[in-house]
CSV table of C-alpha atoms in Angstrom, one decimal:
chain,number,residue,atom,x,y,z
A,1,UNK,CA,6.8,-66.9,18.7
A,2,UNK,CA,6.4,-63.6,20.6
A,3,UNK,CA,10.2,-62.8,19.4
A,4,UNK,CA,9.5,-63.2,15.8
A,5,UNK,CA,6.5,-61.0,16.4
A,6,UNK,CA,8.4,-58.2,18.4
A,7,UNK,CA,10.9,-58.9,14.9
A,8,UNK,CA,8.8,-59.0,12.4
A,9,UNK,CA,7.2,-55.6,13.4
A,10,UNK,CA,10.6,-54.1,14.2
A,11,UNK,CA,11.8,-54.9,10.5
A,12,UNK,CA,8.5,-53.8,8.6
A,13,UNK,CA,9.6,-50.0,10.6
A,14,UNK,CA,13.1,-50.5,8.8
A,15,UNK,CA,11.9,-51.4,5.8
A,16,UNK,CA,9.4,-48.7,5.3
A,17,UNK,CA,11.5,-46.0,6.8
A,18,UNK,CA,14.3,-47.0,3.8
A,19,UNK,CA,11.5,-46.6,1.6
A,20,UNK,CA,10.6,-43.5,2.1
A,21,UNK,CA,13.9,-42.3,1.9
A,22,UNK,CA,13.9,-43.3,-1.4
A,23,UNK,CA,10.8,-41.7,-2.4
A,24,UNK,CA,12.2,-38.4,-0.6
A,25,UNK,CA,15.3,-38.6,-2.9
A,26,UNK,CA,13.1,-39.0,-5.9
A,27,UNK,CA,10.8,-35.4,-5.0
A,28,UNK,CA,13.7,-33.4,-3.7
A,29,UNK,CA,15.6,-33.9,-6.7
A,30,UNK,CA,12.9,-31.2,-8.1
A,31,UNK,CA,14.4,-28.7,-6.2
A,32,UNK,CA,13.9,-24.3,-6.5
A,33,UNK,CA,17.1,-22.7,-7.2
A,34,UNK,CA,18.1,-20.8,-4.0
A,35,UNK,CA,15.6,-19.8,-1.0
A,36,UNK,CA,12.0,-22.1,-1.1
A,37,UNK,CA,10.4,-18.3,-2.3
A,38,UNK,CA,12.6,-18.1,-5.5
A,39,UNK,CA,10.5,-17.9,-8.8
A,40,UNK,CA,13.2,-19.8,-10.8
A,41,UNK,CA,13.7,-23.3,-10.8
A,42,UNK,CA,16.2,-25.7,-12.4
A,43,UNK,CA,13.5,-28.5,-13.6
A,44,UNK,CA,10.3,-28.5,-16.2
A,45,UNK,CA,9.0,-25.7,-18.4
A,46,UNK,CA,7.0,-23.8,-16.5
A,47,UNK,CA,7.1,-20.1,-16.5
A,48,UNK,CA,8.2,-18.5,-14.1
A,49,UNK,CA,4.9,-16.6,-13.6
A,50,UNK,CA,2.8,-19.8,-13.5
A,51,UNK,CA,5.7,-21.2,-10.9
A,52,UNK,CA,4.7,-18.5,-8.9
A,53,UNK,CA,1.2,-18.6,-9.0
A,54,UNK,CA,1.2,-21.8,-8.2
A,55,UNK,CA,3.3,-21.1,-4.9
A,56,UNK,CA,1.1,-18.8,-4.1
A,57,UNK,CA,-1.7,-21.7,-4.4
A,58,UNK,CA,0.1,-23.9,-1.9
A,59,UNK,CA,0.8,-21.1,0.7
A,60,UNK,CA,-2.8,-20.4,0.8
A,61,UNK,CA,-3.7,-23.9,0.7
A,62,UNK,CA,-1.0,-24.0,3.7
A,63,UNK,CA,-2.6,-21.6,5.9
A,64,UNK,CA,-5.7,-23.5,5.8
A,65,UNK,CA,-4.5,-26.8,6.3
A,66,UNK,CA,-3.0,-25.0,9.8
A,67,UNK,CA,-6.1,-23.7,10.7
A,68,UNK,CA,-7.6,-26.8,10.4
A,69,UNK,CA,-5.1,-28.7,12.1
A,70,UNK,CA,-4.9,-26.4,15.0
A,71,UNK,CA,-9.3,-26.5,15.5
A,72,UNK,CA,-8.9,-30.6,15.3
A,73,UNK,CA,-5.9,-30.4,17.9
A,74,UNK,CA,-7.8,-28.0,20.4
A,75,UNK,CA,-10.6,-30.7,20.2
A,76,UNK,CA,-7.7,-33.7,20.5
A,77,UNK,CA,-6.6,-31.0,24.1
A,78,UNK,CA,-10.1,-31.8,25.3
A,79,UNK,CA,-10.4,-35.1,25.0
A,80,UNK,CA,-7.2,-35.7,26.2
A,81,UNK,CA,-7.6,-33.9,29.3
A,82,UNK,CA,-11.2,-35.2,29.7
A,83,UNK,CA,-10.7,-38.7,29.0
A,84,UNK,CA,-6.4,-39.7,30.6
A,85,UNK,CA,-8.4,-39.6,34.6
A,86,UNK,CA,-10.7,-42.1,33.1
A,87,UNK,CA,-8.5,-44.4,31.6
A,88,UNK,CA,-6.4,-44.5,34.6
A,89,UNK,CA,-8.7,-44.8,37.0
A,90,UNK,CA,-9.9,-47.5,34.7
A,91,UNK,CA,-7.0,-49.4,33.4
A,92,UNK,CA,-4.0,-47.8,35.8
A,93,UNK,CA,-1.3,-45.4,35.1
A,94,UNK,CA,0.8,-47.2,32.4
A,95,UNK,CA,-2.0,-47.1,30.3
A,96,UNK,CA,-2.8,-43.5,30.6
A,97,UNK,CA,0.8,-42.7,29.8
A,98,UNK,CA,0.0,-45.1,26.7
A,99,UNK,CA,-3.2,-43.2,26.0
A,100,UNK,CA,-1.2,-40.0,26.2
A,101,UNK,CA,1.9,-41.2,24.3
A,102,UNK,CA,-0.7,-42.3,21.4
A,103,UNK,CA,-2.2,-38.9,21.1
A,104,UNK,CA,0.9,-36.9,20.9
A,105,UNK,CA,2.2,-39.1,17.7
A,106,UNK,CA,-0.8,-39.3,16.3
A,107,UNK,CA,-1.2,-35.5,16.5
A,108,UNK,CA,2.5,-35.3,15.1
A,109,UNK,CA,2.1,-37.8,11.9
A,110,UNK,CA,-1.2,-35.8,11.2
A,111,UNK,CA,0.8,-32.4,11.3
A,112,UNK,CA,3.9,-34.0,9.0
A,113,UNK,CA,1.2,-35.8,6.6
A,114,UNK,CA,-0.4,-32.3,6.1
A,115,UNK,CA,2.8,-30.3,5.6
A,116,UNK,CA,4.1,-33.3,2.8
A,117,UNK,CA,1.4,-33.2,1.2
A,118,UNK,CA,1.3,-29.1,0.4
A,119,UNK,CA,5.3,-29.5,-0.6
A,120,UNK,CA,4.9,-32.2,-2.7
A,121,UNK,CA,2.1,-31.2,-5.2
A,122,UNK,CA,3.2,-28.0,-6.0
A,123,UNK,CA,6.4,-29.7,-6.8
A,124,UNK,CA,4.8,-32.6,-9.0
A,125,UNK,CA,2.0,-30.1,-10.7
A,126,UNK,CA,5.0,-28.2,-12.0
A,127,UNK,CA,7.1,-31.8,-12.9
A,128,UNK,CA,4.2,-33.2,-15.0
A,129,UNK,CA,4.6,-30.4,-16.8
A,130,UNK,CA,8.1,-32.1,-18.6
A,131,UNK,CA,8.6,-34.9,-16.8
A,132,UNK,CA,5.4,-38.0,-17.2
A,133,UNK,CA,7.0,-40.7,-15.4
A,134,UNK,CA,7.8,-39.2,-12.2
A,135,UNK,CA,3.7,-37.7,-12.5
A,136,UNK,CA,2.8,-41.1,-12.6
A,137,UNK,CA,4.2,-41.5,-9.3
A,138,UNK,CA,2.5,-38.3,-7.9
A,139,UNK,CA,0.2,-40.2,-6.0
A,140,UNK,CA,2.6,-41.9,-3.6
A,141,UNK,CA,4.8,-39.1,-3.6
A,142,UNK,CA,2.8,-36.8,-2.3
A,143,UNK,CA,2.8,-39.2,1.0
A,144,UNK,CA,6.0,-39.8,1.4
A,145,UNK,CA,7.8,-36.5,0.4
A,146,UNK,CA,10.3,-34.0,3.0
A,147,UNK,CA,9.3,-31.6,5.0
A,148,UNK,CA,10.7,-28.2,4.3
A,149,UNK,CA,10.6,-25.6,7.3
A,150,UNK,CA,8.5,-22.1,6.2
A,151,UNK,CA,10.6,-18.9,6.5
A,152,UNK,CA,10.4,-17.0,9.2
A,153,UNK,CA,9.2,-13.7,9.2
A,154,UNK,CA,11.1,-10.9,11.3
A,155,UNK,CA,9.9,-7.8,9.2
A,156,UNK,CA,8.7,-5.0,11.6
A,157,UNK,CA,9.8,-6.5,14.8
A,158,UNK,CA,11.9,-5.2,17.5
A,159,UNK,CA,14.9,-7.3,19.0
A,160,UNK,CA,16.2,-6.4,22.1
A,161,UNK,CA,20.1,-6.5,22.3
A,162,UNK,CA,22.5,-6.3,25.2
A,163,UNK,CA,22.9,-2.3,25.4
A,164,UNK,CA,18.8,-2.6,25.6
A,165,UNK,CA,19.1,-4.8,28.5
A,166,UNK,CA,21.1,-2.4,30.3
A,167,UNK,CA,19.1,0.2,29.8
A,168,UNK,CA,15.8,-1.7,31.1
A,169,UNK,CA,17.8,-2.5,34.4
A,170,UNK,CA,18.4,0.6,35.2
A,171,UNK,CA,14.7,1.0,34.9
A,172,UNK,CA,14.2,-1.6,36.9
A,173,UNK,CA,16.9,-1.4,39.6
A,174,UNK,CA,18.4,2.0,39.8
A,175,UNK,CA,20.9,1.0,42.7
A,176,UNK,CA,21.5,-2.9,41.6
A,177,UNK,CA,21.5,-2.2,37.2
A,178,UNK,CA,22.5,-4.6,35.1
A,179,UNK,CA,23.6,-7.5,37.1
A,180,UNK,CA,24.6,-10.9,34.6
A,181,UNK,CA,27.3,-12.9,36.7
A,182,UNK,CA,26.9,-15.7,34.3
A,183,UNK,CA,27.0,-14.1,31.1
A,184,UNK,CA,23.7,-15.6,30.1
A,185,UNK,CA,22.6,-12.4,28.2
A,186,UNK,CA,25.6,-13.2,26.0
A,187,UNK,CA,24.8,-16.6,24.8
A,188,UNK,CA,23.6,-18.0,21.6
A,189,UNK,CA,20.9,-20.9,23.0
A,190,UNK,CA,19.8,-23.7,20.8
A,191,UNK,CA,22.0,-21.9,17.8
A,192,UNK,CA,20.4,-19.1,17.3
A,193,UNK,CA,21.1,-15.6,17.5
A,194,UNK,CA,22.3,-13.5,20.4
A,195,UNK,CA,19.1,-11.1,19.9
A,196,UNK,CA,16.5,-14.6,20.2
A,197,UNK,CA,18.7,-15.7,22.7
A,198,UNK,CA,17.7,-12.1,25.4
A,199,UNK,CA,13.7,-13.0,24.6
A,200,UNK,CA,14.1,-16.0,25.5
A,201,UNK,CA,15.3,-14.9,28.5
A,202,UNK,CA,13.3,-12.0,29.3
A,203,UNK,CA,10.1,-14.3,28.3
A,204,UNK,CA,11.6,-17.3,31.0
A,205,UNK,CA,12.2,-14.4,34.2
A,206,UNK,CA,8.5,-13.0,33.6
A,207,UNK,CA,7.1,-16.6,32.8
A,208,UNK,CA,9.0,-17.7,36.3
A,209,UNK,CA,7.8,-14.3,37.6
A,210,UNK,CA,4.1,-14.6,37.3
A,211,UNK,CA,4.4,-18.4,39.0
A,212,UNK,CA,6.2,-17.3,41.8
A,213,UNK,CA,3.6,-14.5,42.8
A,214,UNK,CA,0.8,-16.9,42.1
A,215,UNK,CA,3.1,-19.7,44.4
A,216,UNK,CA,3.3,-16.7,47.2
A,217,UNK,CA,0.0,-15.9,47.6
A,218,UNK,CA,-1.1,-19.6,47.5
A,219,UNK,CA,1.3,-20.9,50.1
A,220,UNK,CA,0.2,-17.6,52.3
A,221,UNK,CA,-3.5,-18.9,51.8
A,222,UNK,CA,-2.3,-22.8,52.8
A,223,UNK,CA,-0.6,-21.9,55.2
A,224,UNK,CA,-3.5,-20.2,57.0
A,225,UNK,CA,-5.7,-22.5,56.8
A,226,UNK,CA,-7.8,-20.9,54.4
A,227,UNK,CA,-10.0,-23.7,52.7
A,228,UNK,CA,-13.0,-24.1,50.5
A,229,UNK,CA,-15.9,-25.0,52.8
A,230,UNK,CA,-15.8,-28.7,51.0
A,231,UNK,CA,-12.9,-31.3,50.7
A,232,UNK,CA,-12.6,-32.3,47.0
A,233,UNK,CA,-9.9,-35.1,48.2
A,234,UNK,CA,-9.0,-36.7,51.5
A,235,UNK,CA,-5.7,-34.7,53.3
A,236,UNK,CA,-7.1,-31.6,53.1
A,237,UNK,CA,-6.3,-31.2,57.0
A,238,UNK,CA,-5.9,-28.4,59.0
A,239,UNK,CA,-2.8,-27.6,60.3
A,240,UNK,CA,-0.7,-29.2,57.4
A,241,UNK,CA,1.6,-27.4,55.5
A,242,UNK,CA,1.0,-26.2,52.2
A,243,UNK,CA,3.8,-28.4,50.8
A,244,UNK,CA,2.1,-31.4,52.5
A,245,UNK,CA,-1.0,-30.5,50.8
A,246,UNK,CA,0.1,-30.7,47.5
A,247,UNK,CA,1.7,-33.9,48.8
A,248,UNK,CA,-2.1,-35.1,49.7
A,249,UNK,CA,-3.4,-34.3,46.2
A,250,UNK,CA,-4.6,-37.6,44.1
A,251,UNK,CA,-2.4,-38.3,41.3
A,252,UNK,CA,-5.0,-37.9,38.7
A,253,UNK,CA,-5.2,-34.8,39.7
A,254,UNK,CA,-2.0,-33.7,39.1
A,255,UNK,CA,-2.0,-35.1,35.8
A,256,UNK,CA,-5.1,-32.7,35.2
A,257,UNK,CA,-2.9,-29.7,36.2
A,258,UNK,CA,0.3,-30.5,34.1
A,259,UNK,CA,-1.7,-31.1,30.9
A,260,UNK,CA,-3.3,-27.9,31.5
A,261,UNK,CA,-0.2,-26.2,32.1
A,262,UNK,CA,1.2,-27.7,28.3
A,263,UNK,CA,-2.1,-26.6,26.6
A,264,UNK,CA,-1.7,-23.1,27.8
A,265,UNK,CA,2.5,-23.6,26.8
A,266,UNK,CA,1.3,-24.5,23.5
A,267,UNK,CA,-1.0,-21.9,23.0
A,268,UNK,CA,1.6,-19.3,24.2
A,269,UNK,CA,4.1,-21.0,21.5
A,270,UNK,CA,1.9,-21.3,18.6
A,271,UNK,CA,2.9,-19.0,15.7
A,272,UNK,CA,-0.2,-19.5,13.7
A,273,UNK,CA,-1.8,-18.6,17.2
A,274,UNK,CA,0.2,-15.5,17.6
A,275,UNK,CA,-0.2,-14.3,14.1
A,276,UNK,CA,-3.5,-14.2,14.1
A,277,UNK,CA,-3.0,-11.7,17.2
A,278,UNK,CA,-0.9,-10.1,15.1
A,279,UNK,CA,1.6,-11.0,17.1
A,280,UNK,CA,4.9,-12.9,16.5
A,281,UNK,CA,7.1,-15.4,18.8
A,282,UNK,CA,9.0,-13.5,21.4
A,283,UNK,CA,12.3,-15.2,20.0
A,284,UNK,CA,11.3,-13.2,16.3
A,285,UNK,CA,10.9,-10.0,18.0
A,286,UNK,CA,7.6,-10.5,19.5
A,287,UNK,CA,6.5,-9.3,23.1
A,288,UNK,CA,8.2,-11.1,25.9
A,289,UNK,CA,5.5,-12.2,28.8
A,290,UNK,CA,2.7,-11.9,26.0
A,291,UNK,CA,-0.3,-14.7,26.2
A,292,UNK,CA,-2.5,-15.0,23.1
A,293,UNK,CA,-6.2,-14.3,23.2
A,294,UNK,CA,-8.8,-17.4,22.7
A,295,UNK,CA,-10.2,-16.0,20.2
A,296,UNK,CA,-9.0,-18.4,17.6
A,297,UNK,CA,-10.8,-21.1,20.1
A,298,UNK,CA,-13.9,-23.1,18.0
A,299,UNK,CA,-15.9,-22.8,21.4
A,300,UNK,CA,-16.5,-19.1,22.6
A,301,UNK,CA,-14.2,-18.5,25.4
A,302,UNK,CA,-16.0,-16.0,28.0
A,303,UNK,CA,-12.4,-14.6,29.4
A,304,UNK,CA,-8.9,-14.3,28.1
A,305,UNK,CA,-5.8,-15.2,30.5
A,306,UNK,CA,-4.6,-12.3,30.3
A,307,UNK,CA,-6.2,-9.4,31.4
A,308,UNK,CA,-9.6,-11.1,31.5
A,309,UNK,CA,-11.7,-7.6,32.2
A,310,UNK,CA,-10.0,-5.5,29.8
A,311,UNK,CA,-8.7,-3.1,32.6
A,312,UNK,CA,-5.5,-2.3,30.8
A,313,UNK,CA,-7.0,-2.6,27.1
A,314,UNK,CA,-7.2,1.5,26.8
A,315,UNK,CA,-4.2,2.1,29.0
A,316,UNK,CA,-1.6,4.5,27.2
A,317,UNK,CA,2.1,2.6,26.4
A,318,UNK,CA,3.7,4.4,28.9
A,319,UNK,CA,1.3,3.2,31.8
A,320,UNK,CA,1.5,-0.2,30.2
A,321,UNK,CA,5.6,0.4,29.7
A,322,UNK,CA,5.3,0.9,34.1
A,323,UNK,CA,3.3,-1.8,34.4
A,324,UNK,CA,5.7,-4.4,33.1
A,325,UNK,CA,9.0,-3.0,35.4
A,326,UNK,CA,6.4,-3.7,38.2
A,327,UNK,CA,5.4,-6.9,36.9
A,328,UNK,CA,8.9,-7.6,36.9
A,329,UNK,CA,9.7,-6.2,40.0
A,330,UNK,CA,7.6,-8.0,41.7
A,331,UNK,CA,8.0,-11.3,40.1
A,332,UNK,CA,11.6,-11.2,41.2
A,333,UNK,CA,10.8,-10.6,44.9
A,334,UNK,CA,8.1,-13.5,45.0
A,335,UNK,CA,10.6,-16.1,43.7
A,336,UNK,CA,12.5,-14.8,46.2
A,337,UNK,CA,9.9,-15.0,48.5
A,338,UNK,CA,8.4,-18.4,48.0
A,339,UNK,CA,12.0,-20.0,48.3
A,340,UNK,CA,12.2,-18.3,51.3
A,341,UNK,CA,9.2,-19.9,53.1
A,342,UNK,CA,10.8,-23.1,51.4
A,343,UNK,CA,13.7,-22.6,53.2
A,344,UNK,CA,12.4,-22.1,56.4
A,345,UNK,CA,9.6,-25.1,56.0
A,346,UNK,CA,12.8,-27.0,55.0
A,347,UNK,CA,15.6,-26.3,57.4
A,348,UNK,CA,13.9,-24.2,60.6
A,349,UNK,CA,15.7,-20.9,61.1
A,350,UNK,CA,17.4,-20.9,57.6
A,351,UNK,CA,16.3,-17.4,57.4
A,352,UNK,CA,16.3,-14.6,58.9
A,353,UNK,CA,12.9,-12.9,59.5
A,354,UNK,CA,11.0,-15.9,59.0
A,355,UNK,CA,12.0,-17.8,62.5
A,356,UNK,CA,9.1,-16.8,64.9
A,357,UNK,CA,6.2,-16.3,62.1
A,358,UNK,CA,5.1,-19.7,62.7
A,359,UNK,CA,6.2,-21.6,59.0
A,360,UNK,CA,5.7,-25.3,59.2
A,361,UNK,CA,8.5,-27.5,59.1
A,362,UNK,CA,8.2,-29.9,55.9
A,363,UNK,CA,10.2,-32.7,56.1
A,364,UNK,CA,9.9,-34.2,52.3
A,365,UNK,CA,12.2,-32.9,49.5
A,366,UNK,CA,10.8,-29.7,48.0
A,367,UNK,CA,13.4,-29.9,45.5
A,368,UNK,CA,11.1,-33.7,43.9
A,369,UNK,CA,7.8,-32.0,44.0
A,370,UNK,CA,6.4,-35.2,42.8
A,371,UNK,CA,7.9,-37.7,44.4
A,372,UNK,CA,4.9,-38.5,47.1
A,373,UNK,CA,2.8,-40.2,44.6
A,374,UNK,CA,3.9,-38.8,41.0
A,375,UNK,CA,5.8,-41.6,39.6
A,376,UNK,CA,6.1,-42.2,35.9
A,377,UNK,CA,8.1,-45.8,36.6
């Protein structure tokens, strides 16, 4: 019984998905001559005015229907992160992941369902206009229409090309310069352009950057034995090594931390987010290592990520021009550093220097960062 079940539900998927293919074949075959922001189009009577206006209509429409979407999702972030420790603590870690795995797709039909439904009206107002039959069929239409990608905007951005790269290391590095043994700053990633490519890349070393110094100056702390004067989990022992305490830290826990981490990844990749900044996406010519305000938060946020107390907000562009090669800098020698001390926890007199300062040895795999407790099967 349970296999004509597991059948039964696997067909009714099949059977709707060919559906709306159907129904998508039936909308796109009103299609806009050329690029989405033509005013001309090959089907109905409208004018080419009142095409336009209409556009117009369904971008502003658009723009609310993200601003809404993104307020509900910040609200979804919350619950998630409040309510996943309670669910496994309550029914185990399977369903957590379940509770997790619902979220995200119902957070993703809610996103396609909103975009369909902007396309499709503006494309079956115009239809009705000549065509009855296929208004008649507005209705279901409009839920089961394609999705068509906006444009992207590049218009007064700067991208950063190879020649610019070289430049920066020198600025960076006079004695080492511009140093690419792989030939990364030459590659197109994912497709796109070489110019995307080189923010992506800058973004990734001062994204890697930032952790490493924060990793530093934690395992420094650890391995001191600094401590709160309370134990908010059992393992927090003196005398272990920093890579032992993370080792020690509950599970939950470290669900807590990596669904923080994605909320702040999303908030850095959102381009309604970074618009309203007046920013754009560092891959479009925006600012590599930037992190958007909370100001676009429903719930006041007292403090921004970056640059909480403002002490760079009246800095001149050449201070904050300095500022970033020392960021860098110094990014670049703590990921050095903190694999260092990994070294020498790992394998005892790996390196130089770092023999007879008294790192403990860790004898777990540095390299599986999860793999005390952290298993997802």
């Amino acid at each position: 019984m349970s296999d004509v079940i597991s059948c039964s539900i696997i067909a009714s998927s099949l059977i709707g998905f060919l559906y709306s293919v159907k129904q998508w074949k039936a909308v796109a075959s009103v299609k806009l001559d050329g690029h989405p922001d033509d005013t001309h189009i090959n089907k109905g009577d409208s004018s080419p005015d009142a095409l336009q206006k209409m556009k117009e209509i369904g971008g502003i429409i658009q723009v609310g229907a993200d601003a809404f979407l993104y307020a509900e999702y910040f609200y979804l972030a919350i619950f998630m992160v409040l309510f996943t420790p309670v669910v496994w603590m309550a029914a185990g870690k399977y369903a957590a992941i379940a509770f997790l795995l619902g979220c995200f797709t119902s957070t993703f039909s809610g996103w396609i369902g909103m975009k369909i439904a902007v396309f499709t009206n503006v494309r079956t107002t115009h239809q009705r206009s000549s065509e009855t039959m296929l208004a008649l069929c507005s209705s279901p239409l409009s839920f089961n229409a394609p999705v068509v990608a906006p444009a992207t905007r590049t218009s007064g951005v700067s991208m950063m090309d190879v020649e610019g790269l070289k430049v920066q290391a020198k600025s960076l590095n006079p004695v080492v310069g511009f140093w690419d043994p792989l030939n990364l700053s030459g590659g197109e990633f994912w497709g796109d352009s070489n110019a995307a490519t080189i923010g992506f890349l800058r973004e990734s070393e001062i994204k890697h950057g930032r952790v490493a110094m924060a990793a530093f100056v934690g395992y420094i702390v650890h391995a001191n034995d600094i401590r709160f004067p309370w134990k908010p989990f059992m393992g927090v022992d003196i005398g272990a090594s920093p890579q032992q305490l993370w080792d020690n830290v509950p599970e939950v826990a470290k669900w807590q931390i990596m669904i923080t981490i994605a909320f702040f990844e999303f908030w850095r990749e959102n381009s309604f987010i970074l618009e309203k900044d007046g920013q754009t996406h560092y891959m479009r010519g925006g600012k590599p290592g930037y992190m958007p305000t909370f100001d676009q938060l429903p719930h006041p946020v007292p403090f921004n990520l970056f640059d909480p107390f403002g002490f760079s907000k009246n800095a001149s562009p050449e201070k904050k021009a300095k500022g970033l090669l020392a960021e860098v800098n110094n990014g670049r020698l703590a990921m050095l550093g903190i694999f260092g001390f990994l070294s020498e926890s790992s394998v005892p007199g790996s390196v130089p220097g770092l023999a007879g300062v008294g790192i403990r040895p860790y004898d777990g795999n540095v390299m599986a960062p999860f793999d005390a407790n952290f298993h997802l099967f």
